[in-house]
Coordinates of C-alpha atoms in Angstrom, one line a residue:
Chain A
M1361 CA -17.2 2.8 8.9
V1362 CA -16.2 4.8 5.9
Q1363 CA -16.7 2.0 3.2
I1364 CA -20.5 2.7 3.4
K1365 CA -19.8 5.4 1.4
M1366 CA -18.8 3.4 -1.3
T1367 CA -21.9 2.2 -3.3
T1368 CA -22.6 1.6 -6.9
H1369 CA -25.1 4.7 -6.4
L1370 CA -22.5 7.0 -5.0
L1371 CA -19.9 5.4 -7.6
G1372 CA -22.3 6.9 -10.2
A1373 CA -22.4 10.4 -8.0
N1374 CA -18.8 10.2 -8.3
E1375 CA -18.6 10.2 -12.1
L1376 CA -20.8 12.9 -12.3
L1377 CA -18.7 15.2 -9.8
A1378 CA -15.5 13.7 -12.1
N1379 CA -17.0 15.2 -14.8
K1380 CA -17.9 18.5 -13.4
N1381 CA -14.2 18.7 -12.0
R1382 CA -12.6 17.8 -15.8
R1383 CA -14.9 20.5 -17.3
L1384 CA -13.7 23.3 -14.7
F1385 CA -9.8 21.9 -15.2
E1386 CA -10.4 22.4 -19.0
E1387 CA -11.5 25.8 -18.5
K1388 CA -8.6 26.6 -17.5
G1389 CA -6.2 25.0 -19.7
M1390 CA -4.8 23.2 -16.5
L1391 CA -2.7 19.9 -16.5
V1392 CA -4.0 17.4 -13.9
I1393 CA -2.1 14.5 -12.8
N1394 CA -3.6 11.9 -10.0
L1395 CA -0.5 10.6 -8.7
M1396 CA -0.7 7.0 -7.1
S1397 CA 1.5 4.4 -5.3
S1398 CA 2.0 1.9 -2.0
P1399 CA 2.8 3.9 1.3
G1400 CA 6.2 5.1 1.0
A1401 CA 7.1 4.7 -2.5
G1402 CA 8.6 8.6 -2.6
K1403 CA 5.0 10.1 -4.6
T1404 CA 6.0 13.5 -2.1
T1405 CA 9.7 13.5 -2.4
I1406 CA 8.8 13.2 -6.5
L1407 CA 6.8 16.4 -6.0
E1408 CA 9.0 18.1 -3.8
R1409 CA 11.7 17.8 -6.2
T1410 CA 9.2 18.7 -9.2
I1411 CA 8.2 21.8 -7.9
E1412 CA 12.1 22.7 -6.5
M1413 CA 13.4 21.9 -10.4
L1414 CA 9.9 23.5 -12.1
S1415 CA 9.7 27.0 -10.1
G1416 CA 10.0 29.8 -11.9
K1417 CA 8.8 27.9 -15.1
I1418 CA 5.0 26.8 -14.4
R1419 CA 2.6 27.6 -11.6
I1420 CA 2.1 24.4 -9.5
G1421 CA -0.4 23.9 -7.0
V1422 CA -1.0 20.3 -5.0
I1423 CA -3.7 18.7 -3.4
E1424 CA -2.7 16.3 -0.8
G1425 CA -4.6 13.4 0.2
D1426 CA -4.1 11.5 3.6
L1427 CA -6.0 9.7 5.9
Y1428 CA -5.7 12.0 8.9
T1429 CA -2.3 13.8 8.8
D1430 CA -1.0 17.0 7.2
Q1431 CA 2.9 16.0 7.2
D1432 CA 2.7 15.5 3.3
A1433 CA 1.3 19.2 2.7
V1434 CA 3.6 20.7 5.4
R1435 CA 6.6 19.3 3.1
I1436 CA 4.8 20.4 0.1
G1437 CA 3.9 24.3 1.7
N1438 CA 7.6 24.5 2.2
K1439 CA 8.5 24.8 -1.2
G1440 CA 6.6 27.7 -1.6
I1441 CA 3.6 26.8 -3.6
D1442 CA -0.1 26.5 -2.9
V1443 CA -1.6 23.1 -1.0
I1444 CA -4.6 22.3 0.3
Q1445 CA -4.8 19.0 2.1
I1446 CA -7.6 16.4 2.3
N1447 CA -7.8 14.2 5.2
T1448 CA -9.9 11.2 4.5
E1449 CA -10.7 10.1 7.9
G1450 CA -9.8 6.3 7.3
A1451 CA -10.8 5.8 3.8
C1452 CA -8.5 4.3 1.4
H1453 CA -8.9 7.1 -1.5
L1454 CA -9.6 10.3 -2.8
D1455 CA -13.0 11.0 -4.7
A1456 CA -13.8 13.3 -7.1
G1457 CA -16.0 15.4 -4.5
M1458 CA -13.2 15.4 -2.0
V1459 CA -11.1 17.0 -5.0
G1460 CA -13.9 19.4 -6.1
K1461 CA -14.1 21.0 -2.4
A1462 CA -10.4 21.0 -2.1
F1463 CA -9.8 23.0 -5.5
E1464 CA -12.1 25.5 -4.6
Q1465 CA -9.8 26.2 -1.4
L1466 CA -6.9 26.9 -3.4
P1467 CA -6.1 30.7 -3.1
N1468 CA -4.9 31.0 -6.7
S1469 CA -6.8 28.1 -8.9
E1470 CA -5.0 29.6 -12.1
L1471 CA -2.5 27.2 -12.7
D1472 CA -0.6 25.3 -15.3
L1473 CA -0.4 21.9 -13.5
L1474 CA -2.3 20.6 -10.8
F1475 CA -0.9 17.4 -8.8
I1476 CA -3.5 15.4 -6.8
E1477 CA -1.3 13.1 -4.4
N1478 CA -3.6 10.1 -3.8
V1479 CA -3.9 8.0 -0.3
G1480 CA -0.9 5.5 -0.2
N1481 CA -2.4 2.5 -1.5
L1482 CA -2.5 0.6 -4.8
V1483 CA -5.9 -0.9 -4.8
C1484 CA -9.1 1.5 -4.2
P1485 CA -8.0 4.6 -5.9
A1486 CA -7.9 3.0 -8.8
E1487 CA -11.4 2.9 -8.8
F1488 CA -12.3 6.5 -8.5
D1489 CA -11.8 9.2 -11.3
L1490 CA -10.8 12.4 -10.0
G1491 CA -11.9 14.5 -13.0
E1492 CA -7.8 14.2 -13.9
D1493 CA -6.2 14.1 -17.2
Y1494 CA -3.6 11.4 -16.4
R1495 CA -3.1 8.9 -13.9
A1496 CA 0.6 8.5 -12.9
V1497 CA 1.7 5.6 -10.7
V1498 CA 4.9 5.6 -8.6
L1499 CA 6.3 2.2 -7.9
S1500 CA 9.6 2.0 -5.7
T1501 CA 12.3 -0.5 -6.6
V1502 CA 12.5 -1.7 -2.9
E1503 CA 8.8 -2.8 -3.5
G1504 CA 9.7 -5.8 -6.0
N1505 CA 9.5 -6.2 -9.9
D1506 CA 6.4 -8.3 -9.3
K1507 CA 3.9 -5.2 -8.5
P1508 CA 2.6 -4.7 -12.0
M1509 CA 1.6 -8.4 -12.4
K1510 CA -0.4 -8.1 -8.5
Y1511 CA -1.7 -4.6 -9.1
P1512 CA -2.8 -4.9 -12.5
L1513 CA -5.6 -2.1 -12.9
I1514 CA -3.6 0.6 -11.6
F1515 CA -1.0 0.3 -13.6
H1516 CA -3.5 -0.7 -16.5
Q1517 CA -4.8 3.0 -16.6
A1518 CA -1.7 5.1 -16.0
R1519 CA -0.5 7.2 -18.4
A1520 CA 2.9 7.4 -16.6
V1521 CA 4.9 5.1 -14.5
L1522 CA 7.8 6.6 -12.4
L1523 CA 10.1 3.8 -11.2
N1524 CA 11.4 5.2 -7.9
K1525 CA 14.2 4.8 -5.7
T1526 CA 16.8 3.5 -8.5
D1527 CA 19.6 4.2 -6.2
L1528 CA 18.4 1.5 -4.2
L1529 CA 18.6 -0.9 -6.9
P1530 CA 21.9 -2.5 -6.0
Y1531 CA 20.8 -3.5 -2.8
T1532 CA 17.8 -5.1 -3.9
D1533 CA 16.5 -8.2 -6.1
F1534 CA 14.4 -5.7 -8.5
D1535 CA 14.8 -7.6 -11.8
L1536 CA 14.2 -4.4 -14.2
D1537 CA 14.0 -6.4 -17.5
R1538 CA 11.1 -8.5 -16.0
F1539 CA 9.6 -5.5 -14.5
R1540 CA 9.7 -3.8 -17.9
E1541 CA 8.7 -7.1 -19.6
D1542 CA 5.6 -7.1 -17.2
L1543 CA 4.6 -3.5 -17.5
V1544 CA 4.6 -3.4 -21.4
R1545 CA 1.9 -6.5 -21.2
I1546 CA -0.2 -4.6 -19.4
N1547 CA 0.0 -1.1 -20.5
P1548 CA 1.9 -0.9 -23.8
S1549 CA 1.6 2.9 -24.1
A1550 CA 2.8 4.1 -20.3
E1551 CA 5.4 6.8 -20.3
V1552 CA 7.7 5.0 -18.1
F1553 CA 10.4 7.0 -16.2
E1554 CA 13.2 5.5 -14.1
V1555 CA 14.1 8.0 -11.4
S1556 CA 15.5 8.6 -7.5
G1557 CA 13.5 11.4 -6.1
R1558 CA 16.5 11.2 -3.5
T1559 CA 19.4 11.6 -5.8
G1560 CA 17.5 13.5 -8.6
E1561 CA 18.6 11.1 -11.3
G1562 CA 16.5 10.8 -14.1
I1563 CA 14.1 13.7 -13.0
E1564 CA 14.9 15.5 -16.3
D1565 CA 12.9 13.3 -18.4
W1566 CA 9.8 13.3 -16.2
L1567 CA 10.0 17.4 -16.1
Q1568 CA 10.6 17.3 -19.6
W1569 CA 7.6 15.3 -20.6
L1570 CA 5.4 17.2 -17.8
L1571 CA 6.3 20.7 -19.8
E1572 CA 5.1 19.1 -22.8
E1573 CA 2.0 18.0 -21.7
V1574 CA 1.3 21.4 -19.9
K1575 CA 2.0 23.2 -23.4
K1576 CA -0.7 20.6 -24.7
K1577 CA -3.7 20.9 -22.6
Q1578 CA -3.0 24.7 -23.1
L1579 CA -3.5 24.5 -26.6
L1580 CA -6.3 22.7 -26.1
R1581 CA -8.2 25.4 -24.3
Chain B
M892 CA -17.3 -3.0 -7.9
V893 CA -15.8 -5.3 -5.2
Q894 CA -17.0 -2.1 -2.5
I895 CA -20.4 -2.8 -2.7
K896 CA -19.7 -5.6 -0.6
M897 CA -18.3 -3.8 2.2
T898 CA -22.0 -2.2 3.9
T899 CA -22.3 -2.1 7.7
H900 CA -24.8 -5.2 7.4
L901 CA -22.1 -7.6 5.8
L902 CA -19.4 -6.0 8.3
G903 CA -21.9 -7.7 10.8
A904 CA -21.5 -10.9 9.0
N905 CA -17.9 -10.8 8.9
E906 CA -17.9 -10.4 12.6
L907 CA -20.1 -13.6 12.7
L908 CA -17.5 -15.3 10.6
A909 CA -15.1 -14.5 12.3
N910 CA -15.8 -15.5 15.4
K911 CA -16.6 -19.0 13.7
N912 CA -13.1 -19.1 12.5
R913 CA -11.9 -18.4 15.8
R914 CA -13.9 -20.9 17.6
L915 CA -12.4 -23.4 15.4
F916 CA -8.9 -22.4 15.7
E917 CA -9.3 -22.2 19.4
E918 CA -10.6 -25.8 19.2
K919 CA -7.3 -27.0 17.3
G920 CA -5.0 -25.1 19.7
M921 CA -3.6 -23.4 16.5
L922 CA -2.2 -19.8 16.9
V923 CA -3.2 -17.6 13.5
I924 CA -1.6 -14.7 12.5
N925 CA -2.8 -11.8 10.5
L926 CA -0.1 -10.7 8.2
M927 CA -0.7 -7.1 7.0
S928 CA 1.6 -4.7 5.2
S929 CA 2.4 -2.3 2.2
P930 CA 2.7 -3.8 -1.0
G931 CA 6.7 -5.0 -1.2
A932 CA 6.9 -4.6 2.1
G933 CA 8.3 -8.5 2.7
K934 CA 5.8 -10.3 4.1
T935 CA 6.3 -13.2 1.4
T936 CA 10.3 -13.1 2.3
I937 CA 9.8 -12.9 6.3
L938 CA 7.2 -16.0 5.7
E939 CA 9.8 -17.9 3.2
R940 CA 12.7 -17.5 6.4
T941 CA 10.1 -18.3 9.4
I942 CA 9.3 -21.8 7.3
E943 CA 12.9 -22.7 6.5
M944 CA 13.7 -21.6 10.2
L945 CA 11.0 -23.5 12.1
S946 CA 11.1 -26.6 9.4
G947 CA 10.9 -29.7 11.6
K948 CA 9.7 -27.9 14.5
I949 CA 6.3 -26.8 14.5
R950 CA 3.6 -27.7 11.6
I951 CA 2.8 -24.4 9.6
G952 CA 0.4 -23.3 7.2
V953 CA -0.1 -20.6 5.2
I954 CA -3.6 -19.0 3.7
E955 CA -2.5 -16.5 0.9
G956 CA -4.3 -13.4 -0.2
D957 CA -3.7 -11.6 -3.4
L958 CA -5.9 -10.0 -6.0
Y959 CA -5.5 -12.0 -8.6
T960 CA -1.9 -14.0 -8.7
D961 CA -0.6 -16.9 -7.2
Q962 CA 3.0 -15.8 -7.1
D963 CA 3.4 -15.8 -3.4
A964 CA 1.3 -19.2 -3.1
V965 CA 4.1 -20.8 -5.5
R966 CA 7.0 -19.5 -3.3
I967 CA 5.2 -20.3 -0.1
G968 CA 4.7 -23.9 -1.4
N969 CA 8.0 -23.9 -2.7
K970 CA 9.1 -24.2 1.3
G971 CA 7.2 -27.5 1.2
I972 CA 4.4 -26.9 3.4
D973 CA 0.6 -26.5 2.6
V974 CA -0.5 -23.1 1.0
I975 CA -4.2 -22.1 0.1
Q976 CA -4.1 -19.0 -2.6
I977 CA -7.2 -16.7 -2.2
N978 CA -7.9 -14.3 -5.1
T979 CA -10.0 -11.6 -4.3
E980 CA -10.6 -10.4 -7.7
G981 CA -10.2 -6.8 -7.1
A982 CA -11.0 -6.7 -3.2
C983 CA -8.4 -4.8 -1.1
H984 CA -8.5 -6.7 1.8
L985 CA -9.5 -10.6 2.9
D986 CA -12.7 -11.2 5.0
A987 CA -13.6 -14.0 7.2
G988 CA -15.9 -15.9 5.1
M989 CA -12.8 -16.1 2.2
V990 CA -10.2 -17.3 5.1
G991 CA -13.1 -19.7 6.4
K992 CA -13.7 -21.5 3.0
A993 CA -9.7 -21.9 2.5
F994 CA -9.1 -23.2 5.5
E995 CA -11.6 -25.8 4.6
Q996 CA -9.3 -26.4 1.8
L997 CA -6.1 -27.0 3.7
P998 CA -5.0 -30.7 2.9
N999 CA -4.0 -31.1 6.7
S1000 CA -5.8 -28.8 9.4
E1001 CA -3.8 -29.6 12.1
L1002 CA -1.2 -27.1 12.4
D1003 CA 0.6 -25.1 15.4
L1004 CA 0.5 -22.1 13.2
L1005 CA -1.5 -20.9 10.7
F1006 CA 0.0 -17.8 9.0
I1007 CA -2.7 -15.6 7.0
E1008 CA -1.1 -13.1 4.5
N1009 CA -3.5 -10.4 3.6
V1010 CA -3.4 -8.1 0.5
G1011 CA -0.8 -5.8 0.7
N1012 CA -2.7 -2.5 2.0
L1013 CA -2.2 -0.6 5.0
V1014 CA -5.7 0.8 4.9
C1015 CA -8.9 -1.9 4.1
P1016 CA -7.2 -5.0 5.8
A1017 CA -7.1 -3.1 9.3
E1018 CA -11.0 -3.0 9.3
F1019 CA -11.7 -6.9 9.1
D1020 CA -11.3 -9.4 11.5
L1021 CA -10.7 -12.9 10.2
G1022 CA -10.5 -14.5 13.4
E1023 CA -6.8 -14.3 14.3
D1024 CA -5.1 -14.7 17.5
Y1025 CA -3.0 -11.8 16.3
R1026 CA -2.2 -9.0 13.6
A1027 CA 1.3 -8.6 12.8
V1028 CA 2.5 -5.8 10.5
V1029 CA 5.3 -5.4 8.4
L1030 CA 6.6 -2.3 7.5
S1031 CA 9.9 -1.8 5.5
T1032 CA 12.8 0.9 6.3
V1033 CA 12.5 2.0 2.6
E1034 CA 8.8 3.3 3.4
G1035 CA 10.0 5.9 5.6
N1036 CA 9.5 6.2 9.8
D1037 CA 6.2 8.5 9.2
K1038 CA 3.9 5.2 8.2
P1039 CA 2.8 4.5 11.9
M1040 CA 1.8 8.2 12.2
K1041 CA -0.1 8.3 8.8
Y1042 CA -1.9 4.8 9.1
P1043 CA -2.6 4.7 12.5
L1044 CA -5.5 2.5 12.9
I1045 CA -3.5 -1.0 11.4
F1046 CA -0.4 0.2 13.4
H1047 CA -2.4 0.5 16.9
Q1048 CA -4.2 -3.0 16.4
A1049 CA -1.3 -5.0 15.9
R1050 CA 0.1 -7.4 18.5
A1051 CA 3.4 -7.4 16.5
V1052 CA 5.2 -5.0 14.2
L1053 CA 8.0 -6.2 12.1
L1054 CA 10.5 -3.2 10.8
N1055 CA 12.2 -5.2 7.8
K1056 CA 14.8 -4.5 5.1
T1057 CA 16.9 -3.4 8.1
D1058 CA 19.9 -4.0 5.8
L1059 CA 18.7 -1.0 4.0
L1060 CA 18.7 1.6 7.0
P1061 CA 22.0 3.0 5.8
Y1062 CA 20.7 4.1 2.3
T1063 CA 17.4 5.6 3.7
D1064 CA 16.4 8.8 5.7
F1065 CA 14.6 6.5 8.2
D1066 CA 14.7 7.6 11.4
L1067 CA 14.7 5.0 14.2
D1068 CA 14.3 6.6 17.1
R1069 CA 11.2 8.8 15.7
F1070 CA 9.6 5.4 14.5
R1071 CA 9.9 4.1 18.0
E1072 CA 8.7 7.1 19.3
D1073 CA 5.6 7.3 17.3
L1074 CA 5.0 3.5 17.8
V1075 CA 4.9 3.6 21.4
R1076 CA 2.4 6.7 21.0
I1077 CA 0.0 4.7 18.8
N1078 CA 0.6 1.1 20.5
P1079 CA 2.6 0.9 23.6
S1080 CA 2.2 -2.9 24.0
A1081 CA 3.1 -4.0 20.4
E1082 CA 6.2 -6.2 20.3
V1083 CA 8.6 -4.8 17.9
F1084 CA 11.3 -6.8 15.6
E1085 CA 13.5 -5.5 13.5
V1086 CA 14.6 -7.7 11.2
S1087 CA 16.0 -8.2 7.5
G1088 CA 13.9 -10.9 5.6
R1089 CA 16.6 -10.9 3.0
T1090 CA 19.8 -11.4 5.4
G1091 CA 18.1 -13.3 8.3
E1092 CA 18.9 -10.5 10.8
G1093 CA 16.7 -10.0 13.7
I1094 CA 14.5 -13.2 12.8
E1095 CA 15.5 -15.4 15.7
D1096 CA 13.7 -13.1 18.3
W1097 CA 10.7 -12.8 16.0
L1098 CA 10.8 -16.9 15.8
Q1099 CA 11.2 -17.3 19.8
W1100 CA 8.3 -15.2 20.0
L1101 CA 6.3 -17.1 17.8
L1102 CA 7.2 -20.5 19.3
E1103 CA 6.1 -18.5 23.2
E1104 CA 2.8 -18.0 21.4
V1105 CA 2.2 -21.1 19.8
K1106 CA 3.1 -22.7 23.0
K1107 CA 0.7 -20.4 25.1
K1108 CA -2.2 -21.0 22.5
Q1109 CA -1.8 -25.0 23.0
L1110 CA -1.8 -24.8 26.6
L1111 CA -5.2 -23.0 26.6
R1112 CA -6.8 -25.7 24.2

């Protein structure tokens, strides 16, 4: 049973390890994004496209979280960048200790941008600080516009929300106005990007924001 | 923090309460289905359609699990059947104690079929027996065919797997052959239904199976 790890004591330990990660990332002037979503919302596809389009511009690394497989890490590795796989062996989220150990294994830790792709889950990952700068949540249009109201914590904490699979909007009942209204209520300061990882539509704005945030982080070094 | 509830001790308590629920459901000769999926895979839409199409044939009740809202319970209630909402207040799954209490609140507990719609999550709900006869997992085509391999426990335990949103198949990269192969590897005895909750395609087979299982359960009474 994995859940016995998650006691209040160990959550305290998670905070200590998250702060340790954060100090390390700050020393390196590296922007760190904790990417979260439901299973199948399109985190990995968005990462693939982001890596392709920023290739040669900045140095990117990825830590991949998955219960048991390394399928996503293989996809990311195919893009020619360093990736470390964490298998949680059934646990429904990453924790700061796992991320700290994975980071040590990255062949090159001198990066401008580190993505941590969390386990596909809209509940548990929201409870665990990994030492990231920002949390980004991907929601796919096909999941329905009611998700910010149904999973408020994860949307409330997000610095960026990517509404993915906009290419499928015509085939769904997704209410875009209602989604935007609900999101503003839960998190008025979130950056919202409407994208299609598959077609590339809207990805440019997301990349622009990432590059600006990478620059800001480096200036703070 | 919700996770502190989930210790091995309390998991033991969950088993006791699940067995208590199971005995009660058996006395009543009621088929109980624990319905699980990612957020937005279409559990509620499938329930709505199931209730509509079985209206007047059998007596159905629903227990709805959600973190905070009652949106799904309102949708189900609009179909004219009894529904009880459980709000887990952040917990990522239902447990047997919650279900037992909710069942007591059902205005009419003389049912042929009780659905328990779990919290949208492919990880945590798989760990908790609710006293159900069967678990049914809904996967939407838009989530990708890799999900059974990535979330094997929940697919392994399922008596029925509903591949939903088949109407969106032409717009996705979902590999149907690969999905079927993977699922057979993880769970060779699962009943698989390829459906569209939205258009109703394929729902008939699912209803047929439900009616047969309801009948079997009543014979065992």
